[in-house]
mmCIF file of C-alpha atoms in Angstrom:
data_model
loop_
_atom_site.group_PDB
_atom_site.id
_atom_site.type_symbol
_atom_site.label_atom_id
_atom_site.label_comp_id
_atom_site.label_asym_id
_atom_site.label_seq_id
_atom_site.Cartn_x
_atom_site.Cartn_y
_atom_site.Cartn_z
ATOM 1 C CA MET A 1 0.527 35.892 5.008
ATOM 2 C CA ASN A 2 1.086 32.204 4.185
ATOM 3 C CA ASP A 3 4.523 31.126 2.888
ATOM 4 C CA PHE A 4 3.029 30.097 -0.463
ATOM 5 C CA PHE A 5 1.664 33.605 -0.956
ATOM 6 C CA ILE A 6 4.978 35.145 0.114
ATOM 7 C CA SER A 7 6.938 32.984 -2.354
ATOM 8 C CA ALA A 8 4.592 34.119 -5.153
ATOM 9 C CA LEU A 9 4.756 37.839 -4.288
ATOM 10 C CA PRO A 10 7.640 38.517 -6.718
ATOM 11 C CA ILE A 11 5.375 37.294 -9.531
ATOM 12 C CA ILE A 12 2.561 39.613 -8.442
ATOM 13 C CA LYS A 13 4.954 42.566 -8.057
ATOM 14 C CA SER A 14 6.623 41.982 -11.442
ATOM 15 C CA ILE A 15 3.252 41.983 -13.206
ATOM 16 C CA GLU A 16 2.161 45.145 -11.369
ATOM 17 C CA LYS A 17 5.470 46.841 -12.158
ATOM 18 C CA ALA A 18 4.777 46.219 -15.848
ATOM 19 C CA GLY A 19 1.493 48.119 -15.494
ATOM 20 C CA PHE A 20 -0.988 45.256 -15.085
ATOM 21 C CA GLU A 21 -3.167 43.910 -12.295
ATOM 22 C CA ALA A 22 -2.447 40.639 -10.530
ATOM 23 C CA TYR A 23 -4.322 38.900 -7.712
ATOM 24 C CA PHE A 24 -4.321 35.635 -5.810
ATOM 25 C CA VAL A 25 -7.603 33.876 -6.582
ATOM 26 C CA GLY A 26 -9.578 30.687 -5.996
ATOM 27 C CA GLY A 27 -9.110 27.965 -3.427
ATOM 28 C CA SER A 28 -5.954 29.367 -1.868
ATOM 29 C CA VAL A 29 -7.716 32.605 -0.905
ATOM 30 C CA ARG A 30 -10.725 30.678 0.386
ATOM 31 C CA ASP A 31 -8.549 28.387 2.502
ATOM 32 C CA TYR A 32 -6.473 31.346 3.760
ATOM 33 C CA ILE A 33 -9.635 33.019 5.049
ATOM 34 C CA LEU A 34 -10.774 29.741 6.634
ATOM 35 C CA GLY A 35 -7.382 29.163 8.252
ATOM 36 C CA ARG A 36 -6.896 25.904 6.381
ATOM 37 C CA ASP A 37 -3.625 24.542 5.006
ATOM 38 C CA ILE A 38 -2.620 25.936 1.614
ATOM 39 C CA HIS A 39 -0.610 23.816 -0.798
ATOM 40 C CA ASP A 40 -0.375 26.054 -3.866
ATOM 41 C CA VAL A 41 -1.619 29.391 -5.166
ATOM 42 C CA ASP A 42 -3.235 30.573 -8.390
ATOM 43 C CA ILE A 43 -2.727 34.035 -9.819
ATOM 44 C CA ALA A 44 -5.120 35.906 -12.116
ATOM 45 C CA THR A 45 -3.983 38.932 -14.106
ATOM 46 C CA SER A 46 -5.091 41.515 -16.628
ATOM 47 C CA ALA A 47 -1.946 40.737 -18.665
ATOM 48 C CA THR A 48 -2.347 38.442 -21.663
ATOM 49 C CA PRO A 49 -0.107 35.392 -22.153
ATOM 50 C CA VAL A 50 1.912 37.314 -24.758
ATOM 51 C CA GLU A 51 2.401 40.186 -22.329
ATOM 52 C CA LEU A 52 3.337 37.791 -19.509
ATOM 53 C CA LYS A 53 6.028 36.197 -21.662
ATOM 54 C CA LYS A 54 7.586 39.629 -22.130
ATOM 55 C CA ILE A 55 7.660 40.110 -18.346
ATOM 56 C CA PHE A 56 9.095 36.701 -17.377
ATOM 57 C CA ALA A 57 12.114 35.025 -18.925
ATOM 58 C CA HIS A 58 11.080 31.462 -18.094
ATOM 59 C CA THR A 59 7.543 30.284 -18.843
ATOM 60 C CA VAL A 60 5.795 27.095 -19.940
ATOM 61 C CA ASP A 61 2.557 26.953 -21.935
ATOM 62 C CA VAL A 62 0.250 24.717 -19.901
ATOM 63 C CA GLY A 63 -3.124 25.952 -21.125
ATOM 64 C CA ILE A 64 -2.340 28.995 -23.164
ATOM 65 C CA GLU A 65 -5.532 28.701 -25.226
ATOM 66 C CA HIS A 66 -7.398 29.357 -21.970
ATOM 67 C CA GLY A 67 -4.957 32.034 -20.884
ATOM 68 C CA THR A 68 -2.822 29.966 -18.498
ATOM 69 C CA ILE A 69 0.965 29.823 -18.465
ATOM 70 C CA MET A 70 3.408 28.501 -15.884
ATOM 71 C CA VAL A 71 5.958 31.012 -14.645
ATOM 72 C CA LEU A 72 9.202 29.462 -13.409
ATOM 73 C CA TYR A 73 10.920 31.424 -10.674
ATOM 74 C CA LYS A 74 13.640 30.355 -8.211
ATOM 75 C CA ASN A 75 13.038 26.609 -8.667
ATOM 76 C CA GLN A 76 9.301 27.068 -8.215
ATOM 77 C CA SER A 77 6.422 27.177 -10.677
ATOM 78 C CA PHE A 78 3.349 29.399 -10.520
ATOM 79 C CA GLU A 79 0.205 29.175 -12.629
ATOM 80 C CA VAL A 80 -0.816 32.580 -13.940
ATOM 81 C CA THR A 81 -4.073 32.983 -15.852
ATOM 82 C CA THR A 82 -5.347 35.967 -17.786
ATOM 83 C CA TYR A 83 -8.736 37.389 -16.817
ATOM 84 C CA ARG A 84 -11.253 35.910 -19.196
ATOM 85 C CA SER A 85 -14.900 35.718 -20.100
ATOM 86 C CA GLU A 86 -16.478 32.643 -21.616
ATOM 87 C CA SER A 87 -18.946 32.048 -24.427
ATOM 88 C CA GLU A 88 -21.787 29.523 -24.358
ATOM 89 C CA TYR A 89 -20.828 26.073 -23.083
ATOM 90 C CA LYS A 90 -21.110 23.516 -25.877
ATOM 91 C CA ASP A 91 -21.225 20.287 -23.859
ATOM 92 C CA HIS A 92 -21.991 21.274 -20.246
ATOM 93 C CA ARG A 93 -18.249 21.206 -19.590
ATOM 94 C CA ARG A 94 -16.243 23.573 -21.799
ATOM 95 C CA PRO A 95 -17.050 26.980 -23.322
ATOM 96 C CA GLU A 96 -17.039 27.347 -27.091
ATOM 97 C CA SER A 97 -14.415 30.052 -26.721
ATOM 98 C CA VAL A 98 -12.745 32.320 -24.174
ATOM 99 C CA THR A 99 -12.013 36.006 -24.492
ATOM 100 C CA PHE A 100 -9.176 37.711 -22.631
ATOM 101 C CA ILE A 101 -10.410 40.741 -20.712
ATOM 102 C CA ARG A 102 -9.044 43.415 -18.375
ATOM 103 C CA SER A 103 -11.754 43.247 -15.679
ATOM 104 C CA LEU A 104 -11.231 41.288 -12.454
ATOM 105 C CA TYR A 105 -14.958 41.566 -11.670
ATOM 106 C CA GLU A 106 -15.930 39.879 -14.941
ATOM 107 C CA ASP A 107 -13.347 37.158 -14.368
ATOM 108 C CA LEU A 108 -14.668 36.394 -10.872
ATOM 109 C CA GLN A 109 -18.228 36.486 -12.219
ATOM 110 C CA ARG A 110 -17.683 33.340 -14.307
ATOM 111 C CA ARG A 111 -16.557 31.210 -11.333
ATOM 112 C CA ASP A 112 -18.567 28.451 -9.689
ATOM 113 C CA PHE A 113 -19.195 29.321 -6.033
ATOM 114 C CA THR A 114 -19.004 32.620 -4.185
ATOM 115 C CA MET A 115 -16.389 31.239 -1.797
ATOM 116 C CA ASN A 116 -14.144 30.600 -4.828
ATOM 117 C CA ALA A 117 -14.773 34.044 -6.344
ATOM 118 C CA ILE A 118 -12.648 35.993 -3.871
ATOM 119 C CA ALA A 119 -9.378 37.697 -4.844
ATOM 120 C CA MET A 120 -6.519 39.044 -2.743
ATOM 121 C CA ASP A 121 -3.811 41.451 -3.804
ATOM 122 C CA GLY A 122 -0.147 41.310 -2.822
ATOM 123 C CA ASN A 123 -0.791 43.460 0.250
ATOM 124 C CA GLY A 124 -3.469 41.169 1.622
ATOM 125 C CA ASN A 125 -6.417 43.339 0.579
ATOM 126 C CA ILE A 126 -9.517 41.318 -0.284
ATOM 127 C CA VAL A 127 -11.736 41.846 -3.336
ATOM 128 C CA ASP A 128 -15.077 40.101 -2.789
ATOM 129 C CA PRO A 129 -17.790 41.376 -5.146
ATOM 130 C CA PHE A 130 -20.060 38.334 -4.671
ATOM 131 C CA HIS A 131 -19.954 38.193 -0.866
ATOM 132 C CA GLY A 132 -17.955 35.000 -0.635
ATOM 133 C CA ARG A 133 -16.756 35.869 2.852
ATOM 134 C CA LEU A 134 -20.356 36.050 4.078
ATOM 135 C CA ALA A 135 -20.918 32.567 2.650
ATOM 136 C CA LEU A 136 -17.784 31.308 4.401
ATOM 137 C CA LYS A 137 -18.902 32.857 7.681
ATOM 138 C CA ALA A 138 -22.280 31.122 7.282
ATOM 139 C CA ASN A 139 -20.625 27.798 6.305
ATOM 140 C CA MET A 140 -22.606 27.952 3.080
ATOM 141 C CA ILE A 141 -21.894 26.917 -0.497
ATOM 142 C CA LYS A 142 -23.691 29.206 -2.935
ATOM 143 C CA THR A 143 -23.220 29.658 -6.653
ATOM 144 C CA VAL A 144 -22.120 32.925 -8.244
ATOM 145 C CA GLY A 145 -25.330 34.201 -9.822
ATOM 146 C CA GLU A 146 -28.086 31.815 -10.900
ATOM 147 C CA ALA A 147 -27.443 28.234 -9.804
ATOM 148 C CA ASP A 148 -29.270 26.852 -12.859
ATOM 149 C CA ASP A 149 -26.910 28.728 -15.160
ATOM 150 C CA ARG A 150 -23.747 27.654 -13.325
ATOM 151 C CA PHE A 151 -24.643 23.943 -13.427
ATOM 152 C CA ARG A 152 -25.828 24.074 -17.046
ATOM 153 C CA GLU A 153 -22.504 25.658 -18.004
ATOM 154 C CA ASP A 154 -20.344 23.051 -16.308
ATOM 155 C CA ALA A 155 -22.009 19.926 -14.942
ATOM 156 C CA LEU A 156 -18.868 18.884 -13.066
ATOM 157 C CA ARG A 157 -19.858 21.633 -10.625
ATOM 158 C CA LEU A 158 -22.590 19.255 -9.419
ATOM 159 C CA MET A 159 -19.865 16.984 -8.061
ATOM 160 C CA ARG A 160 -17.673 19.847 -6.879
ATOM 161 C CA ALA A 161 -20.532 21.198 -4.760
ATOM 162 C CA ILE A 162 -21.000 18.019 -2.758
ATOM 163 C CA ARG A 163 -17.245 17.387 -2.661
ATOM 164 C CA PHE A 164 -16.818 20.747 -0.920
ATOM 165 C CA VAL A 165 -19.569 19.739 1.506
ATOM 166 C CA SER A 166 -17.535 16.640 2.377
ATOM 167 C CA GLN A 167 -14.263 18.520 2.764
ATOM 168 C CA LEU A 168 -15.529 21.631 4.567
ATOM 169 C CA GLY A 169 -18.674 20.434 6.347
ATOM 170 C CA PHE A 170 -20.638 23.335 4.821
ATOM 171 C CA HIS A 171 -24.287 23.236 3.755
ATOM 172 C CA LEU A 172 -25.722 24.137 0.360
ATOM 173 C CA ASP A 173 -28.005 27.128 0.113
ATOM 174 C CA ASN A 174 -31.566 26.219 -0.940
ATOM 175 C CA GLU A 175 -31.222 27.453 -4.514
ATOM 176 C CA THR A 176 -27.983 25.534 -5.078
ATOM 177 C CA GLU A 177 -29.358 22.253 -3.696
ATOM 178 C CA ALA A 178 -32.572 22.589 -5.698
ATOM 179 C CA ALA A 179 -30.553 23.197 -8.868
ATOM 180 C CA ILE A 180 -28.453 20.076 -8.249
ATOM 181 C CA SER A 181 -31.628 18.032 -8.013
ATOM 182 C CA LYS A 182 -33.007 19.685 -11.162
ATOM 183 C CA HIS A 183 -29.861 19.226 -13.261
ATOM 184 C CA ALA A 184 -28.486 15.943 -11.867
ATOM 185 C CA ASN A 185 -28.883 14.262 -15.259
ATOM 186 C CA LEU A 186 -26.316 16.635 -16.772
ATOM 187 C CA LEU A 187 -23.642 14.582 -15.020
ATOM 188 C CA GLU A 188 -24.014 12.166 -17.948
ATOM 189 C CA TYR A 189 -22.078 14.665 -20.064
ATOM 190 C CA ILE A 190 -19.022 14.479 -17.803
ATOM 191 C CA ALA A 191 -16.156 12.036 -18.361
ATOM 192 C CA VAL A 192 -16.118 9.221 -15.815
ATOM 193 C CA GLU A 193 -12.512 10.049 -14.946
ATOM 194 C CA ARG A 194 -13.571 13.522 -13.780
ATOM 195 C CA ILE A 195 -16.482 12.166 -11.738
ATOM 196 C CA SER A 196 -14.227 9.526 -10.202
ATOM 197 C CA ALA A 197 -11.606 12.115 -9.217
ATOM 198 C CA GLU A 198 -14.238 14.208 -7.428
ATOM 199 C CA MET A 199 -15.714 11.106 -5.770
ATOM 200 C CA GLN A 200 -12.315 10.124 -4.399
ATOM 201 C CA LYS A 201 -11.967 13.539 -2.767
ATOM 202 C CA LEU A 202 -15.535 13.333 -1.465
ATOM 203 C CA LEU A 203 -15.045 9.893 0.098
ATOM 204 C CA GLY A 204 -11.830 11.091 1.709
ATOM 205 C CA GLY A 205 -13.529 14.097 3.276
ATOM 206 C CA LYS A 206 -14.274 14.474 6.961
ATOM 207 C CA TYR A 207 -17.962 15.148 6.300
ATOM 208 C CA LYS A 208 -18.588 12.469 3.687
ATOM 209 C CA GLU A 209 -21.829 11.387 5.364
ATOM 210 C CA LYS A 210 -23.313 14.855 4.874
ATOM 211 C CA ALA A 211 -22.262 14.928 1.222
ATOM 212 C CA LEU A 212 -23.581 11.444 0.432
ATOM 213 C CA LEU A 213 -26.924 12.341 2.014
ATOM 214 C CA ILE A 214 -27.198 15.268 -0.415
ATOM 215 C CA ALA A 215 -26.312 12.925 -3.297
ATOM 216 C CA LEU A 216 -29.108 10.649 -2.132
ATOM 217 C CA ASN A 217 -31.723 13.357 -1.598
ATOM 218 C CA THR A 218 -31.020 15.124 -4.904
ATOM 219 C CA LYS A 219 -30.810 11.813 -6.824
ATOM 220 C CA LEU A 220 -27.372 12.820 -8.081
ATOM 221 C CA TYR A 221 -26.132 9.329 -7.184
ATOM 222 C CA GLN A 222 -28.305 7.943 -10.007
ATOM 223 C CA PHE A 223 -25.695 9.250 -12.420
ATOM 224 C CA PHE A 224 -22.673 7.817 -10.616
ATOM 225 C CA PRO A 225 -21.036 4.845 -12.374
ATOM 226 C CA SER A 226 -22.488 1.570 -11.000
ATOM 227 C CA LEU A 227 -24.906 3.254 -8.548
ATOM 228 C CA CYS A 228 -27.898 3.885 -10.806
ATOM 229 C CA ASN A 229 -31.023 2.432 -9.134
ATOM 230 C CA GLN A 230 -28.926 1.422 -6.126
ATOM 231 C CA GLU A 231 -30.601 3.670 -3.556
ATOM 232 C CA HIS A 232 -30.641 0.835 -1.013
ATOM 233 C CA ILE A 233 -26.834 0.622 -1.119
ATOM 234 C CA LEU A 234 -26.371 4.327 -0.451
ATOM 235 C CA SER A 235 -28.992 4.191 2.298
ATOM 236 C CA GLU A 236 -27.192 1.273 3.935
ATOM 237 C CA VAL A 237 -23.864 3.118 3.723
ATOM 238 C CA LEU A 238 -25.461 6.091 5.467
ATOM 239 C CA SER A 239 -26.818 3.859 8.228
ATOM 240 C CA LEU A 240 -23.271 2.880 9.247
ATOM 241 C CA PRO A 241 -20.616 4.796 11.273
ATOM 242 C CA ILE A 242 -18.576 5.728 8.197
ATOM 243 C CA ASN A 243 -16.740 8.776 9.530
ATOM 244 C CA GLN A 244 -13.890 6.538 10.704
ATOM 245 C CA LEU A 245 -13.335 5.267 7.146
ATOM 246 C CA ASN A 246 -10.906 6.724 4.631
ATOM 247 C CA GLU A 247 -11.405 6.883 0.873
ATOM 248 C CA THR A 248 -10.097 3.353 0.180
ATOM 249 C CA ASP A 249 -12.200 1.933 3.016
ATOM 250 C CA MET A 250 -15.279 3.589 1.514
ATOM 251 C CA TRP A 251 -14.712 2.058 -1.901
ATOM 252 C CA LEU A 252 -14.367 -1.354 -0.254
ATOM 253 C CA LEU A 253 -17.652 -0.763 1.562
ATOM 254 C CA PHE A 254 -19.468 0.109 -1.664
ATOM 255 C CA LEU A 255 -18.025 -2.946 -3.413
ATOM 256 C CA TYR A 256 -18.974 -5.229 -0.525
ATOM 257 C CA LEU A 257 -22.564 -3.961 -0.338
ATOM 258 C CA THR A 258 -22.995 -4.203 -4.106
ATOM 259 C CA GLU A 259 -22.414 -7.981 -3.854
ATOM 260 C CA SER A 260 -21.337 -8.142 -7.457
ATOM 261 C CA ASP A 261 -19.941 -11.332 -8.945
ATOM 262 C CA GLU A 262 -17.661 -9.109 -11.038
ATOM 263 C CA PRO A 263 -16.245 -6.425 -8.730
ATOM 264 C CA THR A 264 -13.439 -5.771 -11.198
ATOM 265 C CA ASP A 265 -15.995 -4.686 -13.796
ATOM 266 C CA LEU A 266 -17.522 -2.229 -11.323
ATOM 267 C CA MET A 267 -14.126 -0.749 -10.551
ATOM 268 C CA LYS A 268 -13.343 -0.430 -14.252
ATOM 269 C CA LYS A 269 -16.549 1.578 -14.646
ATOM 270 C CA TRP A 270 -15.037 4.057 -12.201
ATOM 271 C CA LYS A 271 -11.772 3.957 -14.190
ATOM 272 C CA PHE A 272 -9.689 2.755 -11.255
ATOM 273 C CA PRO A 273 -5.989 2.124 -11.931
ATOM 274 C CA ALA A 274 -4.902 -1.518 -12.018
ATOM 275 C CA LYS A 275 -3.028 -1.281 -8.695
ATOM 276 C CA LYS A 276 -6.128 -0.048 -6.880
ATOM 277 C CA ILE A 277 -8.282 -2.764 -8.450
ATOM 278 C CA GLN A 278 -5.792 -5.407 -7.313
ATOM 279 C CA PHE A 279 -5.719 -4.044 -3.753
ATOM 280 C CA LEU A 280 -9.515 -3.861 -3.417
ATOM 281 C CA ASN A 281 -9.994 -7.339 -4.884
ATOM 282 C CA ARG A 282 -7.539 -8.756 -2.339
ATOM 283 C CA ALA A 283 -9.279 -6.837 0.440
ATOM 284 C CA LEU A 284 -12.683 -8.191 -0.639
ATOM 285 C CA ASN A 285 -11.299 -11.731 -0.490
ATOM 286 C CA GLU A 286 -9.810 -11.167 2.974
ATOM 287 C CA LEU A 287 -13.061 -9.604 4.178
ATOM 288 C CA SER A 288 -14.991 -12.734 3.179
ATOM 289 C CA ILE A 289 -12.561 -14.781 5.306
ATOM 290 C CA ARG A 290 -12.698 -12.320 8.217
ATOM 291 C CA LYS A 291 -16.492 -12.603 8.329
ATOM 292 C CA CYS A 292 -16.109 -16.305 9.114
ATOM 293 C CA GLN A 293 -13.235 -16.262 11.591
ATOM 294 C CA GLU A 294 -10.854 -14.185 13.709
ATOM 295 C CA TRP A 295 -7.432 -13.301 12.356
ATOM 296 C CA SER A 296 -4.988 -16.173 12.564
ATOM 297 C CA VAL A 297 -1.278 -15.415 12.346
ATOM 298 C CA TYR A 298 -1.250 -16.805 8.827
ATOM 299 C CA ASP A 299 -4.295 -14.705 7.830
ATOM 300 C CA LEU A 300 -2.475 -11.573 9.040
ATOM 301 C CA TYR A 301 0.697 -12.571 7.224
ATOM 302 C CA ARG A 302 -1.099 -13.391 3.982
ATOM 303 C CA ALA A 303 -3.136 -10.180 3.993
ATOM 304 C CA GLY A 304 -0.322 -7.842 4.996
ATOM 305 C CA GLU A 305 -0.692 -4.957 7.420
ATOM 306 C CA HIS A 306 -2.373 -2.452 5.080
ATOM 307 C CA ILE A 307 -5.059 -4.819 3.812
ATOM 308 C CA ALA A 308 -5.611 -6.346 7.260
ATOM 309 C CA ILE A 309 -6.245 -2.916 8.798
ATOM 310 C CA THR A 310 -8.535 -1.888 5.929
ATOM 311 C CA VAL A 311 -10.524 -5.101 6.268
ATOM 312 C CA GLU A 312 -10.751 -4.903 10.063
ATOM 313 C CA LYS A 313 -11.951 -1.298 10.002
ATOM 314 C CA LEU A 314 -14.668 -2.248 7.558
ATOM 315 C CA TYR A 315 -15.613 -5.393 9.492
ATOM 316 C CA GLN A 316 -16.060 -3.325 12.648
ATOM 317 C CA THR A 317 -18.012 -0.665 10.745
ATOM 318 C CA LEU A 318 -20.391 -3.264 9.324
ATOM 319 C CA ASN A 319 -21.036 -4.328 12.894
ATOM 320 C CA GLY A 320 -21.715 -0.759 13.949
ATOM 321 C CA LYS A 321 -18.505 -0.396 15.964
ATOM 322 C CA SER A 322 -15.427 1.788 15.975
ATOM 323 C CA GLY A 323 -12.389 -0.193 14.859
ATOM 324 C CA GLU A 324 -9.775 2.033 16.506
ATOM 325 C CA TYR A 325 -8.909 -0.217 19.460
ATOM 326 C CA VAL A 326 -9.087 -3.417 17.418
ATOM 327 C CA GLU A 327 -6.957 -1.795 14.720
ATOM 328 C CA GLN A 328 -4.247 -0.915 17.250
ATOM 329 C CA ASN A 329 -4.390 -4.482 18.534
ATOM 330 C CA LEU A 330 -4.013 -5.772 14.988
ATOM 331 C CA VAL A 331 -0.955 -3.612 14.324
ATOM 332 C CA ALA A 332 0.639 -4.876 17.551
ATOM 333 C CA ARG A 333 -0.016 -8.497 16.544
ATOM 334 C CA PHE A 334 1.363 -7.895 13.066
ATOM 335 C CA ASN A 335 4.534 -6.391 14.504
ATOM 336 C CA GLU A 336 5.039 -9.521 16.616
ATOM 337 C CA LEU A 337 5.043 -11.871 13.608
ATOM 338 C CA PRO A 338 8.396 -13.684 13.119
ATOM 339 C CA ILE A 339 8.218 -12.773 9.426
ATOM 340 C CA THR A 340 5.967 -10.333 7.571
ATOM 341 C CA SER A 341 6.829 -11.377 4.010
ATOM 342 C CA ARG A 342 8.439 -14.315 2.222
ATOM 343 C CA GLU A 343 11.534 -12.199 1.614
ATOM 344 C CA HIS A 344 12.215 -12.348 5.352
ATOM 345 C CA ILE A 345 12.776 -16.117 5.283
ATOM 346 C CA VAL A 346 16.518 -16.660 5.611
ATOM 347 C CA ILE A 347 16.742 -19.320 2.896
ATOM 348 C CA SER A 348 16.109 -19.310 -0.844
ATOM 349 C CA GLY A 349 14.814 -21.784 -3.375
ATOM 350 C CA ASN A 350 18.390 -22.496 -4.416
ATOM 351 C CA ASP A 351 19.178 -23.605 -0.862
ATOM 352 C CA VAL A 352 16.297 -26.081 -0.990
ATOM 353 C CA LEU A 353 17.418 -27.504 -4.334
ATOM 354 C CA GLU A 354 20.957 -27.903 -3.033
ATOM 355 C CA TRP A 355 19.842 -29.644 0.172
ATOM 356 C CA THR A 356 17.386 -32.000 -1.501
ATOM 357 C CA GLY A 357 19.060 -32.663 -4.843
ATOM 358 C CA LYS A 358 15.643 -32.316 -6.461
ATOM 359 C CA SER A 359 14.627 -30.343 -9.527
ATOM 360 C CA GLY A 360 12.329 -27.354 -9.222
ATOM 361 C CA GLY A 361 8.584 -27.780 -9.655
ATOM 362 C CA PRO A 362 5.159 -27.086 -8.081
ATOM 363 C CA TRP A 363 6.281 -28.892 -4.927
ATOM 364 C CA MET A 364 8.571 -25.950 -4.148
ATOM 365 C CA LYS A 365 5.635 -23.514 -3.887
ATOM 366 C CA GLU A 366 3.783 -25.879 -1.543
ATOM 367 C CA LEU A 367 6.893 -26.371 0.553
ATOM 368 C CA PHE A 368 7.358 -22.654 1.094
ATOM 369 C CA ILE A 369 3.697 -22.240 2.101
ATOM 370 C CA HIS A 370 4.181 -24.942 4.746
ATOM 371 C CA LEU A 371 7.469 -23.351 5.761
ATOM 372 C CA GLU A 372 5.828 -19.939 6.198
ATOM 373 C CA LYS A 373 3.152 -21.470 8.423
ATOM 374 C CA ALA A 374 5.725 -23.373 10.464
ATOM 375 C CA ILE A 375 7.711 -20.200 11.120
ATOM 376 C CA LEU A 376 4.604 -18.104 11.845
ATOM 377 C CA THR A 377 3.261 -20.630 14.355
ATOM 378 C CA LYS A 378 6.771 -20.867 15.851
ATOM 379 C CA GLU A 379 7.000 -24.571 15.128
ATOM 380 C CA ILE A 380 10.496 -23.712 13.936
ATOM 381 C CA ALA A 381 12.694 -20.626 14.140
ATOM 382 C CA ASN A 382 13.625 -18.567 11.106
ATOM 383 C CA GLU A 383 17.201 -19.902 11.214
ATOM 384 C CA LYS A 384 18.966 -21.539 8.284
ATOM 385 C CA GLU A 385 20.158 -24.754 9.939
ATOM 386 C CA GLU A 386 16.865 -25.383 11.707
ATOM 387 C CA ILE A 387 14.962 -24.813 8.475
ATOM 388 C CA ARG A 388 17.329 -27.212 6.639
ATOM 389 C CA ARG A 389 16.647 -29.972 9.157
ATOM 390 C CA TRP A 390 12.902 -29.303 8.998
ATOM 391 C CA ILE A 391 12.863 -29.495 5.183
ATOM 392 C CA ILE A 392 14.891 -32.716 5.083
ATOM 393 C CA THR A 393 12.500 -34.264 7.619
ATOM 394 C CA CYS A 394 9.445 -33.111 5.643
ATOM 395 C CA LEU A 395 10.756 -34.574 2.418
ATOM 396 C CA LEU A 396 11.814 -37.941 3.795
ATOM 397 C CA PRO A 397 10.012 -40.744 1.921
#
């Protein structure tokens, strides 16, 4: 049994000792069966939050209205959720109310996909009333019960379905894919932040091409921020060798193909954080330069290693090539630069003012740009005395 399960066993055993049921559920059980890495575990129980608080001395209410509390044990935290059933969904996202129940079967019945409706007890025994293991064996994503009902209840499941395709490489069963196509418009009810979070995971998946093809064929992409009526963009993305690209590379590709005069506005539609917007805007600018010329030492220096690699990978992808060899070459060239940031220059602005007797001003910025280029092209060495002589010579009337 995985270490995460072992560390959580005292929680399971304490709940059982108090006379209640407790099981590992959800993604951790699915990934355990698949032999994938597990990063945390979720526990479901027949005990109510009030009963759990009597069992454990240290708890935190993290979603108690939905039956979830955090149990703190030996410097670790474990989410424990009471079995529950749900009423009608009011907005295709959240149920009107939840009811705490004592039945594991009914709790698993409300879940999204059969592969996520598998439970495991503390001894490793599997409870699988909806044949999730058969779906896993067939590499298939299938809803629990009627697909129409599951997507009407929670429209974020539309995104989760294709995100799992990207991460696992599975296919959708016919009913599930047909229901996505039928209910794609329900994605309009979901907060952009939630869609964006799922899209990030999708674009970072190993099988992103497969997932994006489903988004295209089902028309789900029509309800993505900034991609409505942009079928040609998605088709062009799918015509390229995108498997070598990571999530950030993929966003850069979408932005580049959109050819928007206001890429920042597009990124804001996806609710990107400011730091990500800044990075992608810089990368777009460097990509426009890379399209016109090879990397000079100053281009590499100005871009920085991360942006330069991102841009080069995308440039190679747009030309239908793998960027692996070129990327390695680029890293080697970057590592050979005399300096990789302005902070590496051995002098400061104060040194310049002292040597020249001048007051600060815009000329200082221009001087340092010329100085960077001189060091990068090895016109001069990054040594204080040599730089002093170079500056005095440059500023002679």
